[in-house]
Amino acid sequence: MKTKAQTGRAKEVLLIEDSPGDVRLTREAFRDADASIHLHVAADGVEAMAYLKSDGNQPESPRPDLILLDLNLPRMDGREVLAYIKADAVLKTIPTIILTTSDAEPDIAKSYQLQANCYLSKPGQLDAFEVLMKSVTEFWLKAATLPPRLKA
Amino acid sequence: MKTKSPTIRKPRFASGSAVLTAESEESGAKYRGLLEAAPDAMVVVNQLGEIVLLNVQAEKQFGYHRDELLGQKVTNIIPVGFAERLIADDLRSAADALAQQIGTGIELTALRKDGSEFPIEIMLSPLENADGILVTAAIRDISVRREAEKHLARMEGRYRGLLEAAPDAMVVVNTRGEIVLLNVQAEKQFGYSRDELIGQQVKNIIPEGFAERLIADDLRSAEDALAQKIGTGIELTARRKDGSEFPIEIMLSPLESAEGILVTAAIRDISVRREAEKHLARMEGRYRGLLEAAPDAMVVVNTGGEIVLLNVQAEKQFGYSRDELIGQQVKNIIPEGFAERLIADDLRSAEDALAQQIGTGIELTALRKDGSEFPIEIMLSPLESAEGILVTAAIRDISVRKASERHLARMEGRYRGLLEAAPDAMVVVNPTGEIVLLNAQAESQFGYSRDELIGQKVTNIIPEGFAERLVADALRSDEDALAQQIGTGIELTALRKNGTEFPIELMLSPLESAEGILVTAAIRDITARRLAEAHLLEKVDELNRSNVELGQFAYIASHDLQEPLRMVASYTQLLARRYRGKLDSDADEFIAFAVDGAARMQRLIQDLLAYSRVGTKGQELIDTSSEEALGQALINLRGSIEASGALVTHDPLPAVLADEMQLIQLFQNLVGNAIKYQSSGVPLVHVSAAKNGGAKWTFKIKDNGLGIDPQYFERIFGMFQRLHKREEFAGTGIGLAICKKIVERHGGNISVESEPGHGSTFSFALAESLEKT
Amino acid sequence: MKMIDKNGMPTEVLLVEDSPGDVRLTQEAFRDANAGVHLHIATGGVEAMTFLKREGNRANAPRPDLILLDLNLPKMDGREVLAHIKGNPALNTIPTIILTTSDAEADIAKSYLLKANCYLTKPVELDTFETLVKSINDFWLMKVRLPQETPNA
C-alpha cells in the first residue's frame, strides 16, 4: 500500500507514443480507469528526451511516476529511449513499461535486458486495450509502491 | 745197430762172386721168392759193381735175359749214379750205410738192352754176406711217373702261373684241411707270408664254413665232387693275420693230385662288394621308401620303354597292380609324349639329359586300366643304373588342376565380362599402387587407352586419397582390410589424360590373387551428382530465403496491417459505444458493419500471422509426449468443452518427435473443430494413435459431428476456406490450413474420412520419438 | 495436469520468503487467484541463489517467470539477492518484485536503484493481501509479456 506521501497526489504518466490514435485511445482508457491521472505525451524519442531531461523542474513536464514507452518510434527508436532512461542516475528508478504492438520475443527479451520494468503488448481489440490500461493503473498506480520522488 | 737181415752169401762164380751155401740156399730160396715177387726190378750188385742177382722184373724192365745180366757191370744198365755210389760211398759199414739212409730213392737213368733209356728210381740197401757187402737195388721204372712228374711240373708251372695271376686269393687245401698251396693274393689278403700259411689249417684263415665242407662232402670222388657243384660261390667270413675279419666269397673246385683230392678255393674279398651291397640295399631301401612315399605316381622306365619300377601311387592312379605294369611298355599308360622322348632324346649321356632339362613338367594324357583318360603332368629325370640309363617319371594327376584352370579361365572370362559390363570405371591396383587391370569405362572416363594405364601408378589418375590408403592400410591381411570397411565410398578428385579434374566416388574392395592382395576400385564420376547436390543446396537456400522472406512478409504484413486496423476497429467501437442511439439508425447500422468488418479483418490478420508463424516460429522436433500436448489443448479448450458439455476421450498416446507448441495447437484446432461443428447433442470426440507397421504413429481424431461432403475433402485444408456461413459457425477458415501446415512441417500428411451426418475422422502421422520415455 | 498462463505454459513463481506464515498466506492467495501457478519457495537468500543458479539439489529447478522477493532475509538479505539477480546477465531479465513489509523510503529507493522491477509493500490485512496477490497475478501473470528463457542469455 502506499505511503501517506504518495496517496492523494495525481499521478504523472508519460506516454511516449507516436500514433495519435493510440494516444487518444490511451487517454480515453486512463480517463475511464482513473480520473486523477495526468497523462503527458511525447510523440517520439527526441521529445521524450527533452521532457525527461528537464529534471522535472518545469511544471509542464513533471517527473513521471510511470513511463509508458512504445518501441516503434520515429527518429529515436524506443529501445534507445529505454536504454537512456535506465542509464540515467535520476531517471532509472522510474518504472518504465514498454507498451507496444510487437509481441516478438526478441523485442520482449531486449526490453527486459535493457531493464524495462515490464512489457505489455497492445491488444488489437479496444475492450482488451481498455482492460489492459485499467490493469496498469490498478497495479502500478494503486497497488505498487512507487519510488520516492527525488528532491531537487 | 745192425739190421737183422737174412745173411746172404756171396755168389761163387766170377771173381768175387759169392758161393751159396746150403743154408743160404734155403734162405736164398726164400729170398729168391721175395725177389721174384717184388713188383720192382731187384738187382743185387757186389762191391765190384757186378750184378750177382736179379729178378724177373729186372729182366723185363731192362729187356735182358737173366744170364745176360749176371756178372755184368751194373753200369751197363745204370750207367751213371749207381756204381759210383758203391765206391764213392765206400759202403763203409752197414751201420754207416744205414746211417746214410742210402735206401732212399735215387733217381737215375737206366739203359735197356735195346739201347733206350728210361728213368728209374733206385732204392739201395746193403746186404751182408760171406763175400762182403752186397747192395740190393730196388729199381723202379719211373717213366710214367717221370712223365707224370714232367706233366705235373708242366701243369704245376702252368697252374702256378694261373694261381699267381689270379686276381683272387687262391688256396689249395688237402683232405686234412691243410693249406698246401697259395698264391701271392692269398698272402696279401690274409696278411701272411707264404711259408706261414703252407701246412696251416685252412681253419686259421677261414674259421667256419670251408673245412667242414671238405669233411662233410668227403670229396668222395672227383666226379661226385664235380657233380655237387661245390664250385658255386659261398659267402663266408675270413680272418686276417691281424685278427680282423672280412667277408669272402669262396669258389671251390676239386683237384686231383698225388696227395689225393685237393680243393682249390678261389677266395674273393667281398668287403667292398658287401659294403656296396649294403649301401645299395640301404639306398634301395631308401629309394624304395621314397618311391612309395611319393605323393605322385613314380614310374621308372628303361631305354626300351618298359616299366621297371613303380610305386603304389602309380598303381592307384592307373588302376593296375604292380605286377601288371612291371615289364609293360610305358606307352600303355602314357600313349603319347613319353616314350618318344626316350628315343628322340636318346638319353645320350647323363650330362646331355640334364642339359636338356627333361625335368620340366610336360602335360600329357594318361590312360587308366579301365580305358578312361586323365590329364597328367610328368617330370622326367635320368637314373644311371646297372641296366643302363633309366628314366624316372614323376606323374601327377592334374585333373583337378585342369578343372580349376578351366574354371578359373571361365571365371576370369566372366569376371572380365563383368568388369567390362560394369557401369562404373573399374580399376584393379596391386600393392605397389600400379594399375594391373581396368575396363572400358575406365578408359573412357580418364581418356586413356588401356595400354596407357596398365602398369601406371594409380596416382596418375587419382593423385590423392587412393594410393595412400593402400600404404596406410598396408592391406595387412584380408581380415584387417575387410574390418576396415575400405568398401565405403570415398570422395576424391580424379585426373583425366587431358589434365582436367573431376570429382569421383571410390569404392574399394580387396581381391586375393596370386600376386598378393589387389584392390578393386569402382570409380564413379560424381560430377553430375555434385552438380545436383549443389543445385539442391542452392534450391534449399532459395527456399529458406523465400521462407524467411515469406515469414517476414507475413509478419510485416500482418504487423503493419494491424496498426491501422486497430485504429479502425477501436474507433468504430468507440463510435458505436458513444453514439449508439445518438445518431440515426442508419448510422448505427453503418457503424455496426464497420465495427464488424474491422473485427473480422483483425481476426483474419491474426490467423494469417499464426499461419505464417507455423514455419517461422517452428521449434526443433524433439521428444514430446503427445498425451500431454493433448492435455494442454483440452485445457485451452476448457471453455468450449464446458459450454458444449463435450466428452473428449483418448487412448494412451505415444511419445513422438514434435514441436510441442505446434502439437498443442494442432490438437486444439482439431478437437476444437470436432466440438464446434456439431448439430446438437453431446459432442463425442475420441483421439487415438496406432502404428500401422511403420515407424510412424497415425493419430485419429474422431467426432460425431456434422461430417463433411467428400467433394470438399481437399478444399477444407485450404487457406480461409469455409464451408459454412458466418452466422452458422464462427471462424476464419484458417484452422485446418494451420493444421495441415503443422503436420507437413512434422513430415506427415493430414487427411479426413467423413460422411455427411456421420461425423468425421481426421488423421495425421507423426514420427515416433527416438527416446524411450 | 499442467497449469497455463496465456502462453499455454505453466507459470513458475519463486517466492523468497523466510516467514512460514507469509509463505502459507502467499500460497493460499495464489491458489485462489490462479491455480495454475507453481509457487516455489526459498526461505533464504542462499537458497534462492541456489535455486536460481540450479545448483546442487536444485539442479532441476525451473527458471522462474517471476520472483517475489522479501527484503528481510536471514544471512544473505533481499537486497543482496536482488543485486545478485540483477547483476547476473543470465538472471537479470526475470521480473523481480520486492514484496516486503518495509515501506521505508530508503528501502524503496534502494530497491528501484538495484533495478527491482517493482516494489510492493505487504499489506497488513489479509483481504488486502489477497487483493494484492490477485493484482500481481492479474497484471504480471495475465497481462505482462514475460521474457522466455533463451538458450543463450
mmCIF file of N, CA and C in Angstrom, chain B residues 37 88 163 239 277 343 355 402 474 482 550 584 710:
data_model
loop_
_atom_site.group_PDB
_atom_site.id
_atom_site.type_symbol
_atom_site.label_atom_id
_atom_site.label_comp_id
_atom_site.label_asym_id
_atom_site.label_seq_id
_atom_site.Cartn_x
_atom_site.Cartn_y
_atom_site.Cartn_z
ATOM 1 N N ALA B 37 108.909 -161.983 -56.396
ATOM 2 C CA ALA B 37 107.561 -161.415 -56.207
ATOM 3 C C ALA B 37 107.549 -159.885 -56.172
ATOM 4 N N ALA B 88 132.075 -144.584 -54.142
ATOM 5 C CA ALA B 88 132.126 -143.261 -53.512
ATOM 6 C C ALA B 88 131.684 -143.334 -52.075
ATOM 7 N N LEU B 163 97.721 -119.465 -60.824
ATOM 8 C CA LEU B 163 97.499 -119.216 -59.411
ATOM 9 C C LEU B 163 97.986 -117.827 -59.015
ATOM 10 N N ARG B 239 89.549 -114.492 -41.746
ATOM 11 C CA ARG B 239 90.269 -113.773 -40.702
ATOM 12 C C ARG B 239 91.687 -113.507 -41.137
ATOM 13 N N GLU B 277 76.926 -103.646 -51.477
ATOM 14 C CA GLU B 277 75.626 -104.308 -51.397
ATOM 15 C C GLU B 277 74.801 -103.695 -50.284
ATOM 16 N N ILE B 343 63.359 -92.055 -76.869
ATOM 17 C CA ILE B 343 64.079 -92.353 -78.095
ATOM 18 C C ILE B 343 64.611 -91.074 -78.713
ATOM 19 N N ALA B 355 71.214 -81.539 -69.416
ATOM 20 C CA ALA B 355 71.259 -80.302 -70.179
ATOM 21 C C ALA B 355 69.946 -80.048 -70.884
ATOM 22 N N LYS B 402 43.477 -79.044 -63.857
ATOM 23 C CA LYS B 402 42.950 -78.686 -65.161
ATOM 24 C C LYS B 402 41.543 -78.132 -65.024
ATOM 25 N N ALA B 474 48.056 -50.724 -45.588
ATOM 26 C CA ALA B 474 49.024 -51.803 -45.805
ATOM 27 C C ALA B 474 48.336 -53.087 -46.247
ATOM 28 N N LEU B 482 39.068 -56.101 -44.567
ATOM 29 C CA LEU B 482 37.614 -56.159 -44.515
ATOM 30 C C LEU B 482 37.105 -55.430 -43.286
ATOM 31 N N LEU B 550 9.034 -14.949 -46.694
ATOM 32 C CA LEU B 550 7.598 -15.135 -46.519
ATOM 33 C C LEU B 550 7.200 -14.852 -45.089
ATOM 34 N N ASP B 584 -28.742 8.533 -36.170
ATOM 35 C CA ASP B 584 -29.914 7.788 -36.641
ATOM 36 C C ASP B 584 -29.608 6.294 -36.749
ATOM 37 N N PRO B 710 -17.559 -35.502 -49.200
ATOM 38 C CA PRO B 710 -16.270 -35.878 -49.786
ATOM 39 C C PRO B 710 -15.722 -34.908 -50.814
#
